[in-house]
Amino acid sequence: MDILTTDHTTNALETRFDAHFVAGNDFFSVLAEETEIPWLLIIPKSILNEPDFIAGFYQETHRLIQHLQNKGFGPHYNLAKIGNKNPFLHYHLVFRDEKDAVWPDPIWCHEPLTPSQTAWQTLEQALEDFA
């Protein structure tokens, strides 16, 4: 069961998802995990049951991916809707490369990952010009 979080204020999202707010647009908010491997949470602003919203959400998600790949993240990425630990609707976007600590395994098989207090700030900076 997916529960839509309607409060997209920074404090509410960071508390609910235990991650750092780094960007947002009309379709979603983006939070970053505190890990060395670039790991984002994409939080939809609407339930994905309206065709126009669905199309826009996925278009914007792939624009976000392209934007970050153009900034040097990747070259691989994983996009998944898991939600086993948090019932609120969200997607995981993880940028991978063959040099990361757990390559080629899925990152969730290796939690907890090596923490980083600054990697999320690098993502935030890369998203400053994402509109």
Short mmCIF file of N, CA and C in Angstrom, two decimals, residues 64-131:
data_model
loop_
_atom_site.label_atom_id
_atom_site.label_comp_id
_atom_site.label_asym_id
_atom_site.label_seq_id
_atom_site.Cartn_x
_atom_site.Cartn_y
_atom_site.Cartn_z
N LEU A 64 15.67 14.40 -14.80
CA LEU A 64 16.53 14.44 -13.61
C LEU A 64 17.73 13.51 -13.78
N ILE A 65 17.48 12.30 -14.23
CA ILE A 65 18.55 11.33 -14.46
C ILE A 65 19.55 11.88 -15.46
N GLN A 66 19.06 12.38 -16.58
CA GLN A 66 19.94 12.91 -17.62
C GLN A 66 20.75 14.09 -17.10
N HIS A 67 20.09 14.95 -16.34
CA HIS A 67 20.76 16.12 -15.77
C HIS A 67 21.94 15.68 -14.90
N LEU A 68 21.71 14.70 -14.05
CA LEU A 68 22.78 14.24 -13.16
C LEU A 68 23.86 13.46 -13.91
N GLN A 69 23.47 12.71 -14.91
CA GLN A 69 24.49 12.03 -15.72
C GLN A 69 25.36 13.06 -16.45
N ASN A 70 24.76 14.14 -16.91
CA ASN A 70 25.54 15.21 -17.55
C ASN A 70 26.50 15.88 -16.57
N LYS A 71 26.20 15.78 -15.27
CA LYS A 71 27.07 16.34 -14.23
C LYS A 71 28.10 15.32 -13.75
N GLY A 72 28.11 14.13 -14.35
CA GLY A 72 29.13 13.14 -14.02
C GLY A 72 28.69 12.00 -13.14
N PHE A 73 27.42 11.92 -12.80
CA PHE A 73 26.94 10.81 -11.98
C PHE A 73 26.65 9.62 -12.88
N GLY A 74 26.93 8.44 -12.38
CA GLY A 74 26.69 7.24 -13.19
C GLY A 74 27.98 6.59 -13.57
N PRO A 75 28.01 5.93 -14.70
CA PRO A 75 27.13 6.03 -15.87
C PRO A 75 25.86 5.20 -15.74
N HIS A 76 25.84 4.27 -14.80
CA HIS A 76 24.67 3.41 -14.63
C HIS A 76 23.76 4.01 -13.57
N TYR A 77 22.49 3.65 -13.65
CA TYR A 77 21.58 4.03 -12.58
C TYR A 77 20.55 2.93 -12.39
N ASN A 78 20.03 2.87 -11.18
CA ASN A 78 18.93 1.97 -10.86
C ASN A 78 17.78 2.84 -10.39
N LEU A 79 16.59 2.56 -10.89
CA LEU A 79 15.38 3.26 -10.49
C LEU A 79 14.40 2.20 -10.02
N ALA A 80 13.96 2.30 -8.76
CA ALA A 80 13.11 1.25 -8.20
C ALA A 80 12.10 1.83 -7.22
N LYS A 81 10.96 1.21 -7.20
CA LYS A 81 9.93 1.51 -6.19
C LYS A 81 9.90 0.30 -5.26
N ILE A 82 10.41 0.48 -4.06
CA ILE A 82 10.50 -0.67 -3.16
C ILE A 82 9.52 -0.49 -2.00
N GLY A 83 9.76 0.46 -1.12
CA GLY A 83 8.81 0.80 -0.08
C GLY A 83 8.57 -0.26 0.98
N ASN A 84 9.51 -1.17 1.18
CA ASN A 84 9.31 -2.19 2.22
C ASN A 84 9.48 -1.63 3.62
N LYS A 85 10.33 -0.62 3.78
CA LYS A 85 10.62 -0.07 5.11
C LYS A 85 9.85 1.21 5.40
N ASN A 86 9.39 1.89 4.37
CA ASN A 86 8.67 3.14 4.53
C ASN A 86 7.44 3.07 3.63
N PRO A 87 6.23 3.15 4.21
CA PRO A 87 5.01 2.96 3.42
C PRO A 87 4.63 4.15 2.54
N PHE A 88 5.35 5.28 2.67
CA PHE A 88 5.01 6.45 1.88
C PHE A 88 5.58 6.31 0.47
N LEU A 89 4.77 6.69 -0.52
CA LEU A 89 5.13 6.53 -1.92
C LEU A 89 6.44 7.24 -2.22
N HIS A 90 7.42 6.47 -2.73
CA HIS A 90 8.71 7.03 -3.11
C HIS A 90 9.43 6.06 -4.04
N TYR A 91 10.36 6.62 -4.79
CA TYR A 91 11.19 5.85 -5.71
C TYR A 91 12.64 6.06 -5.33
N HIS A 92 13.43 5.03 -5.51
CA HIS A 92 14.87 5.10 -5.27
C HIS A 92 15.57 5.30 -6.61
N LEU A 93 16.48 6.25 -6.65
CA LEU A 93 17.32 6.49 -7.82
C LEU A 93 18.76 6.43 -7.34
N VAL A 94 19.49 5.43 -7.80
CA VAL A 94 20.86 5.22 -7.35
C VAL A 94 21.79 5.23 -8.55
N PHE A 95 22.80 6.08 -8.47
CA PHE A 95 23.79 6.14 -9.54
C PHE A 95 24.95 5.21 -9.19
N ARG A 96 25.30 4.37 -10.16
CA ARG A 96 26.31 3.34 -9.92
C ARG A 96 27.44 3.47 -10.93
N ASP A 97 28.61 3.03 -10.51
CA ASP A 97 29.69 2.80 -11.46
C ASP A 97 30.51 1.62 -10.95
N GLU A 98 31.34 1.09 -11.81
CA GLU A 98 32.06 -0.14 -11.49
C GLU A 98 33.07 0.03 -10.37
N LYS A 99 33.30 1.27 -9.93
CA LYS A 99 34.25 1.51 -8.84
C LYS A 99 33.56 1.64 -7.48
N ASP A 100 32.23 1.62 -7.44
CA ASP A 100 31.59 1.79 -6.13
C ASP A 100 31.81 0.55 -5.27
N ALA A 101 31.67 0.73 -3.98
CA ALA A 101 32.07 -0.27 -2.99
C ALA A 101 31.33 -1.60 -3.09
N VAL A 102 30.14 -1.62 -3.64
CA VAL A 102 29.36 -2.87 -3.66
C VAL A 102 29.04 -3.35 -5.07
N TRP A 103 29.65 -2.72 -6.09
CA TRP A 103 29.41 -3.13 -7.47
C TRP A 103 29.75 -4.60 -7.64
N PRO A 104 28.98 -5.38 -8.35
CA PRO A 104 27.76 -5.06 -9.11
C PRO A 104 26.49 -5.41 -8.33
N ASP A 105 26.61 -5.69 -7.05
CA ASP A 105 25.46 -6.11 -6.26
C ASP A 105 24.46 -4.97 -6.06
N PRO A 106 23.20 -5.31 -5.82
CA PRO A 106 22.22 -4.28 -5.45
C PRO A 106 22.63 -3.65 -4.11
N ILE A 107 22.48 -2.35 -4.00
CA ILE A 107 22.94 -1.67 -2.79
C ILE A 107 22.16 -2.10 -1.55
N TRP A 108 20.87 -2.45 -1.71
CA TRP A 108 20.08 -2.78 -0.53
C TRP A 108 20.50 -4.11 0.08
N CYS A 109 21.31 -4.88 -0.60
CA CYS A 109 21.84 -6.12 -0.03
C CYS A 109 23.05 -5.84 0.85
N HIS A 110 23.50 -4.59 0.89
CA HIS A 110 24.71 -4.24 1.62
C HIS A 110 24.48 -3.14 2.65
N GLU A 111 23.24 -2.93 3.04
CA GLU A 111 22.99 -1.89 4.02
C GLU A 111 23.48 -2.35 5.39
N PRO A 112 24.03 -1.48 6.19
CA PRO A 112 24.22 -0.06 5.90
C PRO A 112 25.44 0.15 5.00
N LEU A 113 25.30 1.09 4.09
CA LEU A 113 26.41 1.47 3.21
C LEU A 113 27.34 2.42 3.96
N THR A 114 28.51 2.64 3.40
CA THR A 114 29.44 3.57 4.00
C THR A 114 28.79 4.96 4.04
N PRO A 115 28.66 5.52 5.23
CA PRO A 115 28.01 6.83 5.32
C PRO A 115 28.91 7.95 4.81
N SER A 116 28.27 9.02 4.39
CA SER A 116 28.97 10.22 3.97
C SER A 116 28.14 11.43 4.40
N GLN A 117 28.77 12.30 5.14
CA GLN A 117 28.08 13.52 5.58
C GLN A 117 28.09 14.60 4.51
N THR A 118 28.86 14.40 3.42
CA THR A 118 29.00 15.45 2.42
C THR A 118 28.51 15.05 1.02
N ALA A 119 28.38 13.77 0.73
CA ALA A 119 27.98 13.34 -0.62
C ALA A 119 26.63 13.93 -1.01
N TRP A 120 25.71 14.03 -0.07
CA TRP A 120 24.40 14.59 -0.40
C TRP A 120 24.52 16.06 -0.81
N GLN A 121 25.51 16.77 -0.25
CA GLN A 121 25.71 18.17 -0.62
C GLN A 121 26.21 18.29 -2.06
N THR A 122 26.98 17.31 -2.51
CA THR A 122 27.43 17.28 -3.90
C THR A 122 26.23 17.13 -4.83
N LEU A 123 25.29 16.27 -4.45
CA LEU A 123 24.06 16.11 -5.23
C LEU A 123 23.24 17.40 -5.22
N GLU A 124 23.14 18.01 -4.08
CA GLU A 124 22.39 19.27 -3.97
C GLU A 124 22.99 20.33 -4.89
N GLN A 125 24.31 20.45 -4.90
CA GLN A 125 24.98 21.40 -5.78
C GLN A 125 24.74 21.08 -7.25
N ALA A 126 24.77 19.80 -7.58
CA ALA A 126 24.55 19.40 -8.97
C ALA A 126 23.12 19.70 -9.43
N LEU A 127 22.21 19.81 -8.47
CA LEU A 127 20.80 20.05 -8.81
C LEU A 127 20.40 21.52 -8.68
N GLU A 128 21.35 22.39 -8.36
CA GLU A 128 21.01 23.81 -8.21
C GLU A 128 20.39 24.40 -9.47
N ASP A 129 20.82 23.93 -10.63
CA ASP A 129 20.28 24.47 -11.88
C ASP A 129 19.24 23.53 -12.52
N PHE A 130 18.73 22.58 -11.75
CA PHE A 130 17.65 21.72 -12.23
C PHE A 130 16.34 22.42 -11.91
N ALA A 131 15.62 22.81 -12.94
CA ALA A 131 14.37 23.56 -12.71
C ALA A 131 13.19 22.76 -13.21
#
